[in-house]
Coordinates of N, CA and C in Angstrom, one line a residue:
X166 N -113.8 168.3 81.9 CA -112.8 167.8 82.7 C -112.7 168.6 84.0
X167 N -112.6 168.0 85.0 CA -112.7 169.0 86.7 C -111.5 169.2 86.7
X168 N -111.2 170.5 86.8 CA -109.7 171.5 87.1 C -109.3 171.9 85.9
X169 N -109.6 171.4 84.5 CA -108.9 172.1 83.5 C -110.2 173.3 82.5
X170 N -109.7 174.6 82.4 CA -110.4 175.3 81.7 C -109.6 175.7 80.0
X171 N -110.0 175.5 79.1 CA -109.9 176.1 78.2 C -110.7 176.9 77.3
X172 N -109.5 178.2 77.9 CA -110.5 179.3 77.4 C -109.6 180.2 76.1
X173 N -110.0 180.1 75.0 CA -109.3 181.0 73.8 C -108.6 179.8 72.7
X174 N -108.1 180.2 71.5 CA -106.9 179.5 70.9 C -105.8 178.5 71.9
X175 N -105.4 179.6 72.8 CA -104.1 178.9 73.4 C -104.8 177.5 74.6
X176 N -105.5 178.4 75.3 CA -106.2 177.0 76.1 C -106.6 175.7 75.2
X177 N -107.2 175.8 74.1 CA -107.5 174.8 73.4 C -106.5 174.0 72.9
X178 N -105.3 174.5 72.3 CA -104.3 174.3 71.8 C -103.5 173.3 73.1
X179 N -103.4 174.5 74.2 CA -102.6 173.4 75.3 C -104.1 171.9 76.0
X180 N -105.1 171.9 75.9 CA -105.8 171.1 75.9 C -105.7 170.0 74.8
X181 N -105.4 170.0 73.8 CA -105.1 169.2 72.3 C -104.2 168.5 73.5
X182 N -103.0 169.1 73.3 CA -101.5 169.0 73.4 C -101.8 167.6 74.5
X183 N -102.6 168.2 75.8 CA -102.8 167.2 77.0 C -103.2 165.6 76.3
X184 N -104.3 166.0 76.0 CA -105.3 164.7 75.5 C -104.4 164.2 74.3
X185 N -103.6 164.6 73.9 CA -102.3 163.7 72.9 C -101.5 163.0 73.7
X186 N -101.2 163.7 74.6 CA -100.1 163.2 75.1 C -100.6 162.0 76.3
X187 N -102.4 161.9 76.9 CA -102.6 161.0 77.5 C -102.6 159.8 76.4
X188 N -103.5 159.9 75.6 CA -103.8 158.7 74.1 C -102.5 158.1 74.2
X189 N -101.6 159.3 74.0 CA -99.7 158.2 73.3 C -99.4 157.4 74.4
X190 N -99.8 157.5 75.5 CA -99.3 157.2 76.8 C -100.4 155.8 76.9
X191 N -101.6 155.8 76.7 CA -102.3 154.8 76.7 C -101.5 153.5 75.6
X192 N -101.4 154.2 74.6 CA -101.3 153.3 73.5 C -99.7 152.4 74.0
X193 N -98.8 153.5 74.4 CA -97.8 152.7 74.8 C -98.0 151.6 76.4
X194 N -99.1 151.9 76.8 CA -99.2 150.9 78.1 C -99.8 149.8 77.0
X195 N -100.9 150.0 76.2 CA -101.2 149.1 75.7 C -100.0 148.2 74.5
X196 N -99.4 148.3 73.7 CA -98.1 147.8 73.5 C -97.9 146.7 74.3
X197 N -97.3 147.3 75.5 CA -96.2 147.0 76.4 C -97.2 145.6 77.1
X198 N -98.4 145.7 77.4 CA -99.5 144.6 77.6 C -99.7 143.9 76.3
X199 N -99.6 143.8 75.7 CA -99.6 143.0 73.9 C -98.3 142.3 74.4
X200 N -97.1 143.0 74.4 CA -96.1 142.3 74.3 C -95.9 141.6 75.1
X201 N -95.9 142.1 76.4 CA -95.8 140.8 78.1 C -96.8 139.7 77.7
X202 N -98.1 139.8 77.2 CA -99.1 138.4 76.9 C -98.4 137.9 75.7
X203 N -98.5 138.0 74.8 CA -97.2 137.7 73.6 C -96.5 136.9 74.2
X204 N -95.1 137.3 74.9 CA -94.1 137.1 75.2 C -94.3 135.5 76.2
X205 N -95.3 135.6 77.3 CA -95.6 135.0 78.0 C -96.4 133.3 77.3
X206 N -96.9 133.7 76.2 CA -97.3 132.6 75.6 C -96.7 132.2 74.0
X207 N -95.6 133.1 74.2 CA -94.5 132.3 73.1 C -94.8 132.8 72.1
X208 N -95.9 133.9 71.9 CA -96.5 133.9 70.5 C -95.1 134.6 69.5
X209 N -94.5 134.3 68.6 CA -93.1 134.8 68.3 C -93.6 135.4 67.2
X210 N -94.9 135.2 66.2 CA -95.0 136.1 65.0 C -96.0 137.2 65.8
X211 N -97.1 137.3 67.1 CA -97.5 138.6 67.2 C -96.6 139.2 67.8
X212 N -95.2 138.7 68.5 CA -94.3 139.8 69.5 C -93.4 140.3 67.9
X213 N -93.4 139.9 67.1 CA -92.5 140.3 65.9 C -93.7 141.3 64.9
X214 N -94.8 141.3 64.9 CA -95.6 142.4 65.0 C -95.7 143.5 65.3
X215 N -95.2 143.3 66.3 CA -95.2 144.8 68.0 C -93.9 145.7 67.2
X216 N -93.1 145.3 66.5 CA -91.6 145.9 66.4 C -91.8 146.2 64.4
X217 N -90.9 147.2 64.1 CA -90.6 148.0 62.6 C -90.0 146.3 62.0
X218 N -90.4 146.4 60.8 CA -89.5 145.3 59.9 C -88.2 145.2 60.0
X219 N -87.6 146.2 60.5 CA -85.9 145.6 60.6 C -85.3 145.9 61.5
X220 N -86.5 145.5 62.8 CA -85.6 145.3 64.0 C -85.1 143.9 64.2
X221 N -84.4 143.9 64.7 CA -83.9 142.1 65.3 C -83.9 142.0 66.8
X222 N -84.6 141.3 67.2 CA -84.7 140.8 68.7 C -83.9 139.3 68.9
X223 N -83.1 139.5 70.0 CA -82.5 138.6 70.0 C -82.7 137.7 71.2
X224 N -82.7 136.7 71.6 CA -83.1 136.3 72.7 C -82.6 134.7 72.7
X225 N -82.0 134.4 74.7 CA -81.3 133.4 75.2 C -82.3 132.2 74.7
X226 N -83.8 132.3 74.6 CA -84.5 130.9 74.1 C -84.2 130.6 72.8

């Protein structure tokens, strides 16, 4: 990667840390695009997918 060096335990360690913290950041744009297309074509069992078993989404439709 151009600009980042890791050099020793700790460089590597704060290099992990980076490349985790991009992936979670992907995964949650990805989500958030699942759910707007979802959302947009009504799909109600994949937007109820996206969410923990006992959340409740409530909604004016």
């Amino acid at each position: 990667m151009a600009g980042i060096q890791a050099t020793g335990i700790a460089g590597q360690a704060d290099l992990a840390a980076r490349i985790a913290r991009l992936e979670a950041e992907s995964q949650v744009r990805q989500l958030i695009a699942r759910y707007s297309f979802d959302i947009d074509d009504r799909r109600v069992d994949a937007v109820r997918d996206l969410f923990a078993d006992d959340a409740v989404l409530r909604s004016a439709d």
